[in-house]
Short mmCIF file of C-alpha atoms and ligand atoms in Angstrom, two decimals:
data_model
loop_
_atom_site.label_atom_id
_atom_site.label_comp_id
_atom_site.label_asym_id
_atom_site.label_seq_id
_atom_site.Cartn_x
_atom_site.Cartn_y
_atom_site.Cartn_z
CA MET I 52 12.52 -16.93 -4.50
CA SER I 53 10.78 -19.42 -3.42
CA GLU I 54 7.02 -19.49 -1.84
CA ARG I 55 7.30 -18.54 2.09
CA LYS I 56 5.54 -20.21 4.49
CA ILE I 57 4.27 -18.40 7.22
CA ILE I 58 1.91 -19.91 10.17
CA HIS I 59 -0.21 -17.65 12.79
CA VAL I 60 -0.94 -19.31 15.46
CA ASP I 61 -3.69 -17.87 17.56
CA MET I 62 -5.32 -19.17 21.00
CA ASP I 63 -8.86 -19.98 21.09
CA CYS I 64 -10.06 -17.36 24.05
CA PHE I 65 -7.35 -17.48 25.95
CA PHE I 66 -7.37 -15.85 29.07
CA ALA I 67 -10.94 -17.07 29.81
CA ALA I 68 -9.57 -20.61 28.55
CA VAL I 69 -6.80 -20.37 31.00
CA GLU I 70 -9.24 -19.57 33.71
CA MET I 71 -11.42 -22.29 32.70
CA ARG I 72 -8.82 -24.95 32.73
CA ASP I 73 -7.76 -23.65 36.22
CA PHE I 74 -10.54 -23.67 37.77
CA PRO I 75 -13.36 -26.26 36.88
CA GLU I 76 -16.37 -24.13 38.24
CA TYR I 77 -16.00 -21.78 35.20
CA LYS I 78 -16.30 -24.11 32.91
CA ASP I 79 -20.12 -24.41 31.81
CA VAL I 80 -20.75 -20.42 32.81
CA ALA I 81 -20.31 -17.63 30.75
CA LEU I 82 -17.30 -16.23 31.69
CA ALA I 83 -15.39 -13.05 30.85
CA VAL I 84 -11.95 -11.74 31.98
CA GLY I 85 -11.78 -7.89 32.23
CA GLY I 86 -11.88 -4.77 34.64
CA SER I 87 -15.00 -4.77 37.02
CA GLU I 88 -18.56 -3.93 37.05
CA LYS I 89 -17.76 -0.46 39.01
CA GLN I 90 -14.99 0.80 37.58
CA ARG I 91 -15.59 1.70 34.05
CA GLY I 92 -13.80 -1.29 32.51
CA VAL I 93 -13.92 -3.26 29.73
CA ILE I 94 -14.01 -6.95 28.79
CA SER I 95 -10.45 -8.22 28.03
CA THR I 96 -11.40 -11.76 27.12
CA CYS I 97 -14.85 -13.91 27.34
CA ASN I 98 -15.25 -17.62 26.50
CA TYR I 99 -17.79 -18.98 23.82
CA ARG I 100 -20.60 -19.00 26.07
CA ALA I 101 -20.64 -15.52 26.72
CA ARG I 102 -20.06 -14.55 22.80
CA GLU I 103 -23.48 -16.61 22.02
CA PHE I 104 -24.83 -13.42 24.21
CA GLY I 105 -22.77 -10.71 21.93
CA VAL I 106 -20.06 -10.19 24.70
CA ARG I 107 -17.08 -9.70 23.23
CA SER I 108 -13.18 -7.91 24.14
CA ALA I 109 -13.10 -4.54 24.23
CA LEU I 110 -16.96 -3.98 25.51
CA PRO I 111 -17.75 -2.10 28.34
CA THR I 112 -18.75 -4.16 31.07
CA THR I 113 -21.55 -2.69 31.87
CA LYS I 114 -22.52 -3.53 28.55
CA ALA I 115 -21.57 -7.11 28.73
CA PHE I 116 -23.75 -7.60 32.08
CA GLN I 117 -26.90 -6.16 30.09
CA LEU I 118 -26.40 -8.82 27.13
CA CYS I 119 -25.92 -11.68 29.90
CA PRO I 120 -26.65 -10.96 33.59
CA SER I 121 -25.46 -14.16 34.52
CA LEU I 122 -21.93 -13.37 33.03
CA VAL I 123 -19.22 -14.12 35.53
CA LEU I 124 -16.38 -11.98 35.79
CA VAL I 125 -12.94 -12.38 36.85
CA PRO I 126 -10.05 -9.83 36.82
CA GLY I 127 -7.49 -12.01 35.17
CA ARG I 128 -4.26 -13.08 36.78
CA MET I 129 -1.69 -11.57 33.86
CA ASP I 130 1.18 -13.18 35.75
CA VAL I 131 -0.41 -16.92 35.01
CA TYR I 132 -1.37 -15.75 31.18
CA LYS I 133 2.26 -14.85 31.09
CA SER I 134 3.98 -18.01 32.48
CA VAL I 135 1.45 -19.95 29.71
CA SER I 136 2.37 -17.52 26.70
CA LYS I 137 6.33 -18.39 28.03
CA GLN I 138 5.16 -22.29 27.51
CA ILE I 139 3.31 -22.02 24.11
CA ARG I 140 6.64 -19.94 22.93
CA GLU I 141 8.72 -22.97 24.15
CA ILE I 142 6.76 -25.24 21.88
CA PHE I 143 7.13 -22.89 18.97
CA SER I 144 10.64 -22.71 19.15
CA ARG I 145 10.82 -26.82 19.14
CA TYR I 146 9.78 -26.06 15.09
CA THR I 147 11.29 -22.44 14.10
CA ALA I 148 13.52 -20.35 15.23
CA ILE I 149 11.79 -17.20 13.24
CA ILE I 150 8.89 -16.62 15.70
CA GLU I 151 7.24 -13.35 16.21
CA PRO I 152 4.88 -13.02 19.06
CA LEU I 153 1.89 -10.05 18.52
CA SER I 154 0.32 -10.51 22.08
CA LEU I 155 0.46 -13.05 24.86
CA ASP I 156 -1.58 -15.52 22.61
CA GLU I 157 -0.54 -14.99 19.21
CA ALA I 158 2.84 -15.42 17.14
CA TYR I 159 3.69 -15.79 13.27
CA LEU I 160 5.90 -18.09 12.80
CA ASP I 161 8.21 -18.79 9.66
CA VAL I 162 8.76 -22.31 8.86
CA THR I 163 9.86 -22.03 5.11
CA GLU I 164 13.15 -23.23 6.01
CA SER I 165 12.12 -25.61 8.48
CA THR I 166 12.69 -29.39 7.66
CA MET I 167 10.77 -31.13 10.37
CA HIS I 168 7.56 -33.15 8.89
CA HIS I 169 9.02 -33.06 5.44
CA GLY I 170 9.41 -29.41 5.69
CA SER I 171 5.27 -28.88 5.28
CA ALA I 172 4.16 -26.04 7.01
CA THR I 173 0.74 -27.79 7.63
CA LEU I 174 1.81 -30.73 9.62
CA ILE I 175 4.38 -28.33 11.26
CA ALA I 176 0.91 -26.35 12.29
CA GLN I 177 -1.13 -29.72 13.32
CA ALA I 178 2.08 -30.56 15.38
CA ILE I 179 2.07 -27.05 16.98
CA ARG I 180 -1.54 -27.30 18.12
CA GLN I 181 -1.53 -30.96 19.66
CA ASP I 182 1.52 -29.99 21.35
CA ILE I 183 -0.35 -26.84 22.94
CA GLU I 184 -2.97 -29.18 23.61
CA ARG I 185 -1.73 -32.32 25.42
CA GLU I 186 0.96 -30.14 27.07
CA LEU I 187 -0.57 -27.32 28.28
CA ASN I 188 -4.57 -28.21 28.05
CA LEU I 189 -5.58 -25.45 25.84
CA THR I 190 -6.60 -25.60 22.13
CA ALA I 191 -4.93 -22.83 19.70
CA SER I 192 -6.04 -21.82 15.82
CA ALA I 193 -3.75 -21.58 12.96
CA GLY I 194 -3.55 -20.40 9.44
CA VAL I 195 -0.92 -21.57 7.08
CA ALA I 196 -0.61 -19.46 4.08
CA PRO I 197 2.71 -17.96 2.20
CA LEU I 198 1.51 -14.22 3.27
CA LYS I 199 1.76 -12.57 6.71
CA PHE I 200 -2.12 -10.86 6.50
CA LEU I 201 -3.49 -14.27 5.05
CA ALA I 202 -2.15 -17.03 7.97
CA LYS I 203 -3.64 -14.15 10.28
CA ILE I 204 -7.23 -14.36 8.04
CA ALA I 205 -6.59 -18.20 7.83
CA SER I 206 -6.31 -18.79 11.56
CA ASP I 207 -9.99 -17.16 11.94
CA PHE I 208 -11.34 -19.85 9.59
CA ASN I 209 -12.13 -22.72 11.28
CA LYS I 210 -11.84 -21.13 14.67
CA PRO I 211 -11.88 -22.42 17.41
CA ASN I 212 -9.57 -25.31 17.65
CA GLY I 213 -9.24 -25.42 13.97
CA LEU I 214 -6.39 -24.85 11.09
CA ALA I 215 -6.84 -23.74 7.81
CA VAL I 216 -4.69 -23.52 4.70
CA ILE I 217 -3.90 -21.23 1.67
CA THR I 218 -1.73 -22.92 -0.87
CA PRO I 219 -0.11 -20.91 -3.14
CA ASP I 220 -2.21 -21.20 -6.01
CA GLN I 221 -5.46 -20.63 -3.52
CA VAL I 222 -3.73 -17.34 -3.10
CA GLN I 223 -5.56 -15.29 -5.46
CA THR I 224 -8.89 -16.73 -5.68
CA VAL I 225 -8.82 -15.71 -1.79
CA ILE I 226 -7.94 -12.53 -2.06
CA ASP I 227 -10.26 -12.14 -5.17
CA GLN I 228 -12.80 -12.76 -2.99
CA LEU I 229 -11.75 -11.75 0.39
CA PRO I 230 -14.17 -8.73 2.25
CA LEU I 231 -12.06 -5.43 3.14
CA GLU I 232 -12.94 -6.11 6.64
CA LYS I 233 -11.25 -9.13 7.00
CA ILE I 234 -7.92 -7.40 6.31
CA PRO I 235 -6.18 -7.27 9.68
CA GLY I 236 -5.74 -2.75 10.49
CA VAL I 237 -8.98 -2.04 8.21
CA GLY I 238 -11.14 -0.61 11.03
CA LYS I 239 -14.92 0.85 11.29
CA VAL I 240 -14.59 3.99 9.94
CA SER I 241 -12.36 2.90 7.11
CA ILE I 242 -14.38 0.38 5.86
CA GLU I 243 -17.24 3.02 5.90
CA ARG I 244 -15.21 5.30 3.44
CA LEU I 245 -14.38 2.23 1.12
CA HIS I 246 -17.54 1.18 1.06
CA GLN I 247 -18.65 4.58 -0.31
CA ALA I 248 -16.40 4.29 -3.20
CA GLY I 249 -17.49 1.44 -3.77
CA LEU I 250 -15.00 -1.12 -2.72
CA TYR I 251 -15.89 -4.14 -0.71
CA THR I 252 -13.61 -7.05 -1.47
CA CYS I 253 -9.60 -7.15 -2.62
CA LEU I 254 -11.47 -7.43 -6.47
CA ASP I 255 -12.85 -4.29 -6.17
CA VAL I 256 -9.84 -2.82 -4.86
CA GLN I 257 -7.58 -4.59 -8.39
CA LYS I 258 -9.70 -2.71 -10.86
CA TYR I 259 -9.91 0.36 -9.08
CA HIS I 260 -6.95 2.79 -10.15
CA TYR I 261 -4.21 2.87 -8.13
CA SER I 262 -3.45 6.98 -8.24
CA ASP I 263 -7.43 7.28 -6.71
CA LEU I 264 -6.73 4.81 -4.21
CA LEU I 265 -3.50 6.49 -3.09
CA ARG I 266 -5.59 10.28 -3.27
CA GLN I 267 -8.43 8.92 -1.37
CA PHE I 268 -7.15 7.07 0.94
CA GLY I 269 -3.49 7.46 1.42
CA ARG I 270 -1.07 4.55 3.39
CA MET I 271 -3.65 2.48 3.78
CA GLY I 272 -4.62 2.70 -0.02
CA GLU I 273 -1.53 1.98 -0.49
CA SER I 274 -1.54 -1.27 1.87
CA LEU I 275 -4.68 -2.15 0.26
CA TRP I 276 -3.32 -1.98 -3.45
CA LYS I 277 -0.33 -4.19 -2.23
CA LYS I 278 -2.26 -7.13 -0.54
CA SER I 279 -5.11 -6.92 -3.30
CA HIS I 280 -1.97 -7.97 -5.29
CA GLY I 281 -0.75 -10.56 -3.62
CA ILE I 282 2.14 -8.93 -1.89
CA ASP I 283 3.04 -8.77 1.60
CA GLU I 284 6.78 -8.16 2.04
CA ARG I 285 6.98 -7.65 5.78
CA GLY I 286 9.34 -10.39 7.42
CA ILE I 287 9.09 -12.20 10.40
CA VAL I 288 9.87 -9.54 13.26
CA VAL I 289 11.82 -11.74 15.34
CA GLU I 290 12.28 -11.54 19.01
CA ARG I 291 15.04 -12.16 21.39
CA ASN I 292 15.20 -15.56 23.51
CA ARG I 293 18.53 -14.25 24.45
CA LYS I 294 19.03 -10.82 26.11
CA SER I 295 22.54 -11.30 26.68
CA VAL I 296 25.79 -13.17 25.86
CA GLY I 297 29.23 -13.72 27.90
CA VAL I 298 31.98 -15.96 28.40
CA GLU I 299 34.19 -16.48 31.28
CA ARG I 300 37.05 -18.54 32.63
CA THR I 301 38.21 -19.90 35.62
CA PHE I 302 41.82 -20.15 35.86
CA SER I 303 43.63 -23.06 37.20
CA GLU I 304 46.17 -21.20 39.23
CA ASN I 305 44.96 -18.03 40.81
CA ILE I 306 46.18 -14.61 38.96
CA SER I 307 46.66 -11.27 40.37
CA SER I 308 48.00 -8.08 38.37
CA PHE I 309 46.13 -6.19 35.92
CA GLU I 310 48.72 -7.26 32.98
CA GLN I 311 47.44 -10.76 33.66
CA CYS I 312 44.12 -10.16 33.68
CA TRP I 313 44.45 -7.86 30.62
CA ARG I 314 46.33 -10.96 28.45
CA VAL I 315 43.59 -13.22 29.21
CA ILE I 316 40.75 -10.45 27.62
CA GLU I 317 42.66 -9.72 24.76
CA THR I 318 43.57 -13.20 23.40
CA PHE I 319 40.59 -15.41 25.27
CA LEU I 320 38.14 -13.86 26.31
CA PHE I 321 37.48 -10.75 23.60
CA PRO I 322 37.55 -12.54 20.94
CA GLU I 323 35.38 -15.40 22.25
CA LEU I 324 32.63 -13.13 23.23
CA ASP I 325 33.15 -11.67 19.43
CA LYS I 326 32.76 -14.68 18.24
CA ARG I 327 29.45 -15.53 19.84
CA LEU I 328 27.75 -12.03 19.99
CA LEU I 329 27.90 -12.10 16.04
CA LYS I 330 26.17 -15.52 16.08
CA ALA I 331 23.29 -13.80 18.38
CA SER I 332 22.96 -10.57 16.73
CA PRO I 333 24.83 -10.58 12.99
CA THR I 334 24.63 -6.80 13.40
CA LYS I 335 25.73 -6.78 17.34
CA SER I 336 23.75 -4.67 18.20
CA ILE I 337 24.39 -4.07 22.18
CA VAL I 338 23.10 -1.56 25.31
CA LYS I 339 25.62 -2.48 27.58
CA GLN I 340 29.23 -4.35 28.22
CA GLY I 341 30.24 -6.34 31.37
CA ILE I 342 32.53 -7.75 33.28
CA LYS I 343 32.49 -10.07 35.83
CA VAL I 344 35.57 -11.04 38.28
CA LYS I 345 35.58 -13.82 41.81
CA PHE I 346 37.95 -13.24 44.03
CA SER I 347 39.99 -16.26 45.73
CA ASP I 348 37.67 -15.27 48.70
CA PHE I 349 34.93 -16.79 46.43
CA GLN I 350 33.70 -12.94 46.92
CA GLN I 351 32.45 -11.59 43.25
CA THR I 352 31.95 -8.42 41.66
CA THR I 353 30.37 -6.90 38.40
CA ILE I 354 30.91 -4.07 36.29
CA GLU I 355 28.89 -2.75 33.68
CA HIS I 356 28.26 0.16 31.02
CA SER I 357 25.80 1.30 28.73
CA CYS I 358 27.68 1.36 25.05
CA GLN I 359 26.11 0.78 21.36
CA HIS I 360 29.20 -0.34 20.18
CA PHE I 361 31.14 -3.65 21.01
CA ASN I 362 34.50 -2.87 21.63
CA LEU I 363 37.46 -3.57 23.40
CA ALA I 364 39.07 -0.24 25.08
CA GLU I 365 35.54 -0.20 26.92
CA PHE I 366 36.92 -3.71 28.51
CA LYS I 367 39.93 -2.06 29.43
CA SER I 368 38.96 0.77 31.55
CA MET I 369 35.89 -1.45 33.15
CA LEU I 370 38.85 -4.06 34.44
CA GLN I 371 40.81 -0.67 35.73
CA GLU I 372 38.03 0.18 37.66
CA VAL I 373 36.81 -3.19 38.30
CA LEU I 374 40.04 -4.07 39.74
CA THR I 375 40.04 -1.14 42.54
CA ARG I 376 37.85 -3.55 44.30
CA GLN I 377 40.48 -6.20 44.39
CA GLN I 378 41.85 -5.07 48.01
CA GLY I 379 44.92 -7.55 48.03
CA ARG I 380 42.81 -10.67 46.67
CA GLU I 381 44.01 -13.04 43.66
CA ILE I 382 41.63 -13.27 40.94
CA ARG I 383 39.85 -16.81 40.34
CA LEU I 384 37.72 -16.14 37.53
CA LEU I 385 36.84 -13.51 34.85
CA GLY I 386 34.18 -12.89 32.76
CA LEU I 387 33.21 -10.87 30.05
CA ASN I 388 29.31 -10.45 29.16
CA VAL I 389 27.15 -8.32 26.49
CA MET I 390 23.30 -7.16 27.09
CA LEU I 391 21.87 -7.53 23.67
CA LYS I 392 19.57 -4.59 22.09
CA PRO I 393 15.91 -5.98 22.77
CA LEU I 394 14.44 -5.85 19.42
CA GLU I 395 15.84 -6.09 16.43
CA LEU I 396 15.25 -6.85 12.88
CA ASP I 397 16.94 -10.26 12.04
CA ARG I 398 15.31 -11.07 9.20
CA GLN I 399 14.25 -9.20 6.28
CA LEU I 400 12.11 -11.46 4.02
CA SER I 401 10.86 -10.02 0.96
CA LEU I 402 8.47 -11.22 -1.84
CA ILE I 403 9.80 -9.60 -4.36
MG1 MG O 272 -6.53 -15.12 20.67
#
């Protein structure tokens, strides 16, 4: 199996950066987005000036004001962040379809099979960062590596507005020297216990007995052992861009009977939808089937049924149901659609 090429893109102090972009008066102040001072809120994000005072994410706002009395705290505009996040994802999608968003401002991209920029993940990551800066006036940092967890770690190396690349032949050296607290998911409590056992770096973990690791640290022990040996078999979990798939046909001459409608569904619409569904979801994972009818007076009606298995019989009963609304009118359009299951493991890539 060839090496994977994973990019982790992480926006720099995202919420605060959007505020600084949209309101120039925030540019040169210590700025934080978060819950208000009087309510027992916490800091969600802050800019780099605020970080100089020790302000950081998840810090209670009262504490933040003690550290930085001049801090400007704004409540945040979630709707704006969401729409900027959509724009960022649109930029990602120019380079690969295999995108796993971790949050509004962070995502893994698998560009193993991308042919853009001669297949260079490094150049693709640079292009993405440039697009984001040029089009959205915001900066992002990126990490490139053959393993997911290393890509995430690398995106932090040259933050803000930086890129770091871990090539396949650098992987083992980087891992060996890696302090365990750098590994995503290793928290404060765990790190203390690891230190007590004499474990500080991945090299220490490699030298430790596997059975002792399992006994003392359970699943985290196993996960650390794997990562320390350069194993990260987690695939990129693709979020659906498409929520539904549908086909419809407008008739050159209106039709009116159940039999005529059924023939169109059975011989044309259903097989066509089947084909398109297969493309959008190889496992045909759906949550709903729907039918749409437009009558000769241009009135339109729809019916939706929950169902997990794409099936023709369901459409038959839905057609019967929808035609009870016909009231003597002819039919000028018929359509079928399905709602896709929101999230699916589209592709499990394995290193081993
Ligand atoms: Mg970020």
